mmCIF file with all atom_site columns, C-alpha atoms in Angstrom:
data_model
loop_
_atom_site.group_PDB
_atom_site.id
_atom_site.type_symbol
_atom_site.label_atom_id
_atom_site.label_alt_id
_atom_site.label_comp_id
_atom_site.label_asym_id
_atom_site.label_entity_id
_atom_site.label_seq_id
_atom_site.pdbx_PDB_ins_code
_atom_site.Cartn_x
_atom_site.Cartn_y
_atom_site.Cartn_z
_atom_site.occupancy
_atom_site.B_iso_or_equiv
_atom_site.pdbx_formal_charge
_atom_site.auth_seq_id
_atom_site.auth_comp_id
_atom_site.auth_asym_id
_atom_site.auth_atom_id
_atom_site.pdbx_PDB_model_num
ATOM 1   C CA . MET A 1 1   ? -17.117 37.353 22.182 1.00 66.00 ? 1   MET A CA 1
ATOM 2   C CA . PRO A 1 2   ? -14.380 39.825 21.202 1.00 89.00 ? 2   PRO A CA 1
ATOM 3   C CA . GLU A 1 3   ? -11.253 40.091 23.263 1.00 89.00 ? 3   GLU A CA 1
ATOM 4   C CA . ILE A 1 4   ? -8.077  42.097 23.511 1.00 90.00 ? 4   ILE A CA 1
ATOM 5   C CA . MET A 1 5   ? -4.720  40.694 24.505 1.00 91.00 ? 5   MET A CA 1
ATOM 6   C CA . VAL A 1 6   ? -3.085  42.254 27.542 1.00 94.00 ? 6   VAL A CA 1
ATOM 7   C CA . ASN A 1 7   ? 0.310   40.958 28.645 1.00 92.00 ? 7   ASN A CA 1
ATOM 8   C CA . GLY A 1 8   ? -0.368  37.717 26.780 1.00 92.00 ? 8   GLY A CA 1
ATOM 9   C CA . SER A 1 9   ? -3.778  37.116 28.368 1.00 93.00 ? 9   SER A CA 1
ATOM 10  C CA . PRO A 1 10  ? -7.175  37.568 26.707 1.00 94.00 ? 10  PRO A CA 1
ATOM 11  C CA . VAL A 1 11  ? -9.582  40.117 28.174 1.00 95.00 ? 11  VAL A CA 1
ATOM 12  C CA . GLN A 1 12  ? -13.248 40.012 27.143 1.00 94.00 ? 12  GLN A CA 1
ATOM 13  C CA . VAL A 1 13  ? -14.720 43.185 25.654 1.00 94.00 ? 13  VAL A CA 1
ATOM 14  C CA . SER A 1 14  ? -18.007 44.021 23.966 1.00 92.00 ? 14  SER A CA 1
ATOM 15  C CA . GLU A 1 15  ? -18.395 44.396 20.209 1.00 92.00 ? 15  GLU A CA 1
ATOM 16  C CA . ALA A 1 16  ? -17.805 48.130 20.723 1.00 91.00 ? 16  ALA A CA 1
ATOM 17  C CA . GLY A 1 17  ? -14.666 47.528 22.817 1.00 92.00 ? 17  GLY A CA 1
ATOM 18  C CA . TRP A 1 18  ? -16.084 48.152 26.313 1.00 94.00 ? 18  TRP A CA 1
ATOM 19  C CA . LEU A 1 19  ? -14.641 46.010 29.099 1.00 95.00 ? 19  LEU A CA 1
ATOM 20  C CA . ASP A 1 20  ? -17.103 43.227 29.971 1.00 93.00 ? 20  ASP A CA 1
ATOM 21  C CA . ASP A 1 21  ? -16.136 42.917 33.644 1.00 94.00 ? 21  ASP A CA 1
ATOM 22  C CA . ILE A 1 22  ? -15.170 46.261 35.151 1.00 94.00 ? 22  ILE A CA 1
ATOM 23  C CA . ARG A 1 23  ? -13.531 44.462 38.085 1.00 95.00 ? 23  ARG A CA 1
ATOM 24  C CA . GLU A 1 24  ? -10.832 43.200 35.694 1.00 95.00 ? 24  GLU A CA 1
ATOM 25  C CA . TRP A 1 25  ? -9.622  46.727 34.894 1.00 97.00 ? 25  TRP A CA 1
ATOM 26  C CA . THR A 1 26  ? -5.915  47.457 35.254 1.00 97.00 ? 26  THR A CA 1
ATOM 27  C CA . GLU A 1 27  ? -3.702  50.190 33.890 1.00 97.00 ? 27  GLU A CA 1
ATOM 28  C CA . ALA A 1 28  ? -2.372  47.671 31.348 1.00 98.00 ? 28  ALA A CA 1
ATOM 29  C CA . ILE A 1 29  ? -5.932  47.061 30.145 1.00 97.00 ? 29  ILE A CA 1
ATOM 30  C CA . ALA A 1 30  ? -6.437  50.821 29.937 1.00 98.00 ? 30  ALA A CA 1
ATOM 31  C CA . GLU A 1 31  ? -3.327  51.096 27.753 1.00 97.00 ? 31  GLU A CA 1
ATOM 32  C CA . ALA A 1 32  ? -4.620  48.331 25.455 1.00 96.00 ? 32  ALA A CA 1
ATOM 33  C CA . ILE A 1 33  ? -8.076  49.898 25.113 1.00 96.00 ? 33  ILE A CA 1
ATOM 34  C CA . ALA A 1 34  ? -6.500  53.314 24.516 1.00 97.00 ? 34  ALA A CA 1
ATOM 35  C CA . ALA A 1 35  ? -4.271  51.873 21.786 1.00 95.00 ? 35  ALA A CA 1
ATOM 36  C CA . ALA A 1 36  ? -7.323  50.323 20.121 1.00 93.00 ? 36  ALA A CA 1
ATOM 37  C CA . GLU A 1 37  ? -8.966  53.763 20.298 1.00 94.00 ? 37  GLU A CA 1
ATOM 38  C CA . GLY A 1 38  ? -5.901  55.462 18.795 1.00 96.00 ? 38  GLY A CA 1
ATOM 39  C CA . VAL A 1 39  ? -5.125  57.339 22.020 1.00 97.00 ? 39  VAL A CA 1
ATOM 40  C CA . SER A 1 40  ? -1.627  57.499 23.531 1.00 98.00 ? 40  SER A CA 1
ATOM 41  C CA . LEU A 1 41  ? -2.095  57.987 27.255 1.00 98.00 ? 41  LEU A CA 1
ATOM 42  C CA . THR A 1 42  ? -0.245  60.854 28.927 1.00 98.00 ? 42  THR A CA 1
ATOM 43  C CA . GLU A 1 43  ? -0.295  61.924 32.567 1.00 98.00 ? 43  GLU A CA 1
ATOM 44  C CA . GLU A 1 44  ? -3.129  64.320 31.679 1.00 98.00 ? 44  GLU A CA 1
ATOM 45  C CA . HIS A 1 45  ? -5.199  61.382 30.396 1.00 98.00 ? 45  HIS A CA 1
ATOM 46  C CA . TRP A 1 46  ? -4.457  59.474 33.596 1.00 99.00 ? 46  TRP A CA 1
ATOM 47  C CA . ASP A 1 47  ? -5.600  62.456 35.686 1.00 98.00 ? 47  ASP A CA 1
ATOM 48  C CA . VAL A 1 48  ? -9.004  62.352 33.972 1.00 98.00 ? 48  VAL A CA 1
ATOM 49  C CA . ILE A 1 49  ? -9.186  58.557 34.221 1.00 98.00 ? 49  ILE A CA 1
ATOM 50  C CA . ARG A 1 50  ? -8.448  58.693 37.956 1.00 98.00 ? 50  ARG A CA 1
ATOM 51  C CA . VAL A 1 51  ? -11.148 61.316 38.507 1.00 98.00 ? 51  VAL A CA 1
ATOM 52  C CA . VAL A 1 52  ? -13.840 59.363 36.631 1.00 97.00 ? 52  VAL A CA 1
ATOM 53  C CA . ARG A 1 53  ? -12.877 56.123 38.391 1.00 98.00 ? 53  ARG A CA 1
ATOM 54  C CA . ALA A 1 54  ? -12.918 57.820 41.817 1.00 98.00 ? 54  ALA A CA 1
ATOM 55  C CA . HIS A 1 55  ? -16.377 59.237 41.077 1.00 97.00 ? 55  HIS A CA 1
ATOM 56  C CA . PHE A 1 56  ? -17.589 55.797 39.996 1.00 97.00 ? 56  PHE A CA 1
ATOM 57  C CA . ASP A 1 57  ? -16.118 54.165 43.110 1.00 96.00 ? 57  ASP A CA 1
ATOM 58  C CA . GLU A 1 58  ? -17.849 56.710 45.349 1.00 97.00 ? 58  GLU A CA 1
ATOM 59  C CA . TYR A 1 59  ? -21.238 57.001 43.615 1.00 96.00 ? 59  TYR A CA 1
ATOM 60  C CA . GLY A 1 60  ? -21.561 53.816 41.536 1.00 95.00 ? 60  GLY A CA 1
ATOM 61  C CA . MET A 1 61  ? -22.072 55.739 38.300 1.00 94.00 ? 61  MET A CA 1
ATOM 62  C CA . VAL A 1 62  ? -19.974 57.510 35.715 1.00 93.00 ? 62  VAL A CA 1
ATOM 63  C CA . PRO A 1 63  ? -20.047 61.298 36.092 1.00 94.00 ? 63  PRO A CA 1
ATOM 64  C CA . GLU A 1 64  ? -22.108 63.370 33.704 1.00 92.00 ? 64  GLU A CA 1
ATOM 65  C CA . GLN A 1 65  ? -20.091 65.776 31.551 1.00 91.00 ? 65  GLN A CA 1
ATOM 66  C CA . ARG A 1 66  ? -20.891 68.872 33.617 1.00 94.00 ? 66  ARG A CA 1
ATOM 67  C CA . ILE A 1 67  ? -20.063 67.088 36.877 1.00 95.00 ? 67  ILE A CA 1
ATOM 68  C CA . LEU A 1 68  ? -16.793 65.812 35.451 1.00 96.00 ? 68  LEU A CA 1
ATOM 69  C CA . MET A 1 69  ? -15.857 69.298 34.270 1.00 96.00 ? 69  MET A CA 1
ATOM 70  C CA . LYS A 1 70  ? -16.608 70.674 37.755 1.00 97.00 ? 70  LYS A CA 1
ATOM 71  C CA . LEU A 1 71  ? -14.492 67.970 39.413 1.00 97.00 ? 71  LEU A CA 1
ATOM 72  C CA . LEU A 1 72  ? -11.605 68.600 37.024 1.00 98.00 ? 72  LEU A CA 1
ATOM 73  C CA . LYS A 1 73  ? -11.812 72.359 37.578 1.00 98.00 ? 73  LYS A CA 1
ATOM 74  C CA . GLU A 1 74  ? -11.681 71.905 41.353 1.00 97.00 ? 74  GLU A CA 1
ATOM 75  C CA . LYS A 1 75  ? -8.726  69.541 41.153 1.00 97.00 ? 75  LYS A CA 1
ATOM 76  C CA . PHE A 1 76  ? -6.672  70.882 38.229 1.00 97.00 ? 76  PHE A CA 1
ATOM 77  C CA . GLY A 1 77  ? -7.931  74.389 37.437 1.00 96.00 ? 77  GLY A CA 1
ATOM 78  C CA . ALA A 1 78  ? -10.068 76.009 34.765 1.00 96.00 ? 78  ALA A CA 1
ATOM 79  C CA . ASP A 1 79  ? -7.625  75.402 31.901 1.00 95.00 ? 79  ASP A CA 1
ATOM 80  C CA . ARG A 1 80  ? -7.855  71.610 32.388 1.00 96.00 ? 80  ARG A CA 1
ATOM 81  C CA . SER A 1 81  ? -11.631 71.372 32.618 1.00 95.00 ? 81  SER A CA 1
ATOM 82  C CA . THR A 1 82  ? -12.986 72.763 29.351 1.00 95.00 ? 82  THR A CA 1
ATOM 83  C CA . GLN A 1 83  ? -14.695 70.782 26.607 1.00 94.00 ? 83  GLN A CA 1
ATOM 84  C CA . THR A 1 84  ? -11.946 71.834 24.195 1.00 96.00 ? 84  THR A CA 1
ATOM 85  C CA . TYR A 1 85  ? -9.286  70.451 26.529 1.00 96.00 ? 85  TYR A CA 1
ATOM 86  C CA . LEU A 1 86  ? -11.170 67.184 27.041 1.00 96.00 ? 86  LEU A CA 1
ATOM 87  C CA . TYR A 1 87  ? -11.691 66.714 23.290 1.00 97.00 ? 87  TYR A CA 1
ATOM 88  C CA . GLN A 1 88  ? -7.954  67.208 22.761 1.00 97.00 ? 88  GLN A CA 1
ATOM 89  C CA . LEU A 1 89  ? -7.360  64.287 25.115 1.00 98.00 ? 89  LEU A CA 1
ATOM 90  C CA . PHE A 1 90  ? -10.313 62.148 24.000 1.00 98.00 ? 90  PHE A CA 1
ATOM 91  C CA . PRO A 1 91  ? -11.260 63.076 20.398 1.00 97.00 ? 91  PRO A CA 1
ATOM 92  C CA . HIS A 1 92  ? -14.432 60.957 20.476 1.00 94.00 ? 92  HIS A CA 1
ATOM 93  C CA . GLY A 1 93  ? -15.515 62.477 23.787 1.00 93.00 ? 93  GLY A CA 1
ATOM 94  C CA . VAL A 1 94  ? -14.577 61.866 27.377 1.00 92.00 ? 94  VAL A CA 1
ATOM 95  C CA . LEU A 1 95  ? -17.886 60.147 28.115 1.00 91.00 ? 95  LEU A CA 1
ATOM 96  C CA . LYS A 1 96  ? -17.215 57.606 25.394 1.00 92.00 ? 96  LYS A CA 1
ATOM 97  C CA . GLN A 1 97  ? -13.449 57.217 25.169 1.00 96.00 ? 97  GLN A CA 1
ATOM 98  C CA . GLY A 1 98  ? -12.522 58.315 28.673 1.00 96.00 ? 98  GLY A CA 1
ATOM 99  C CA . ASN A 1 99  ? -14.960 55.983 30.391 1.00 96.00 ? 99  ASN A CA 1
ATOM 100 C CA . LYS A 1 100 ? -14.146 53.146 28.000 1.00 97.00 ? 100 LYS A CA 1
ATOM 101 C CA . ILE A 1 101 ? -10.417 53.462 28.697 1.00 98.00 ? 101 ILE A CA 1
ATOM 102 C CA . ALA A 1 102 ? -11.157 53.785 32.433 1.00 98.00 ? 102 ALA A CA 1
ATOM 103 C CA . GLY A 1 103 ? -12.917 50.415 32.234 1.00 97.00 ? 103 GLY A CA 1
ATOM 104 C CA . LEU A 1 104 ? -16.242 51.820 33.384 1.00 96.00 ? 104 LEU A CA 1
ATOM 105 C CA . PRO A 1 105 ? -19.726 50.928 32.141 1.00 92.00 ? 105 PRO A CA 1
ATOM 106 C CA . ARG A 1 106 ? -20.919 52.537 28.934 1.00 87.00 ? 106 ARG A CA 1
ATOM 107 C CA . PRO A 1 107 ? -23.030 55.612 29.757 1.00 80.00 ? 107 PRO A CA 1
ATOM 108 C CA . LYS A 1 108 ? -26.521 55.716 28.277 1.00 75.00 ? 108 LYS A CA 1
ATOM 109 C CA . GLY A 1 109 ? -26.456 57.114 24.764 1.00 68.00 ? 109 GLY A CA 1
ATOM 110 C CA . CYS A 1 110 ? -22.825 56.160 24.051 1.00 68.00 ? 110 CYS A CA 1
ATOM 111 C CA . SER A 1 111 ? -22.160 53.730 21.225 1.00 58.00 ? 111 SER A CA 1
#
């Protein structure tokens, strides 16, 4: 089983780099997954990560794209909730990269 090293400890991930046990997620793990994805996390990335994790904690599922955009618009305004904005943060898509970095389960249809 593949793994990534985080602070000197191995963390199990899937072949595609998704965290095997979402309960293990930490910000350090997020940084390691982001680095493997070629993403340098900024505060704007963390804002999105916190929103998707809060939605998952409340509803037990990752938010669909339109729901995420609505949540981001309510919290941060229209300029930080567009697809263009999200693709600037997560070039391979927020549903794939954002949820992966947030340590959440892979949404259906994401590789």
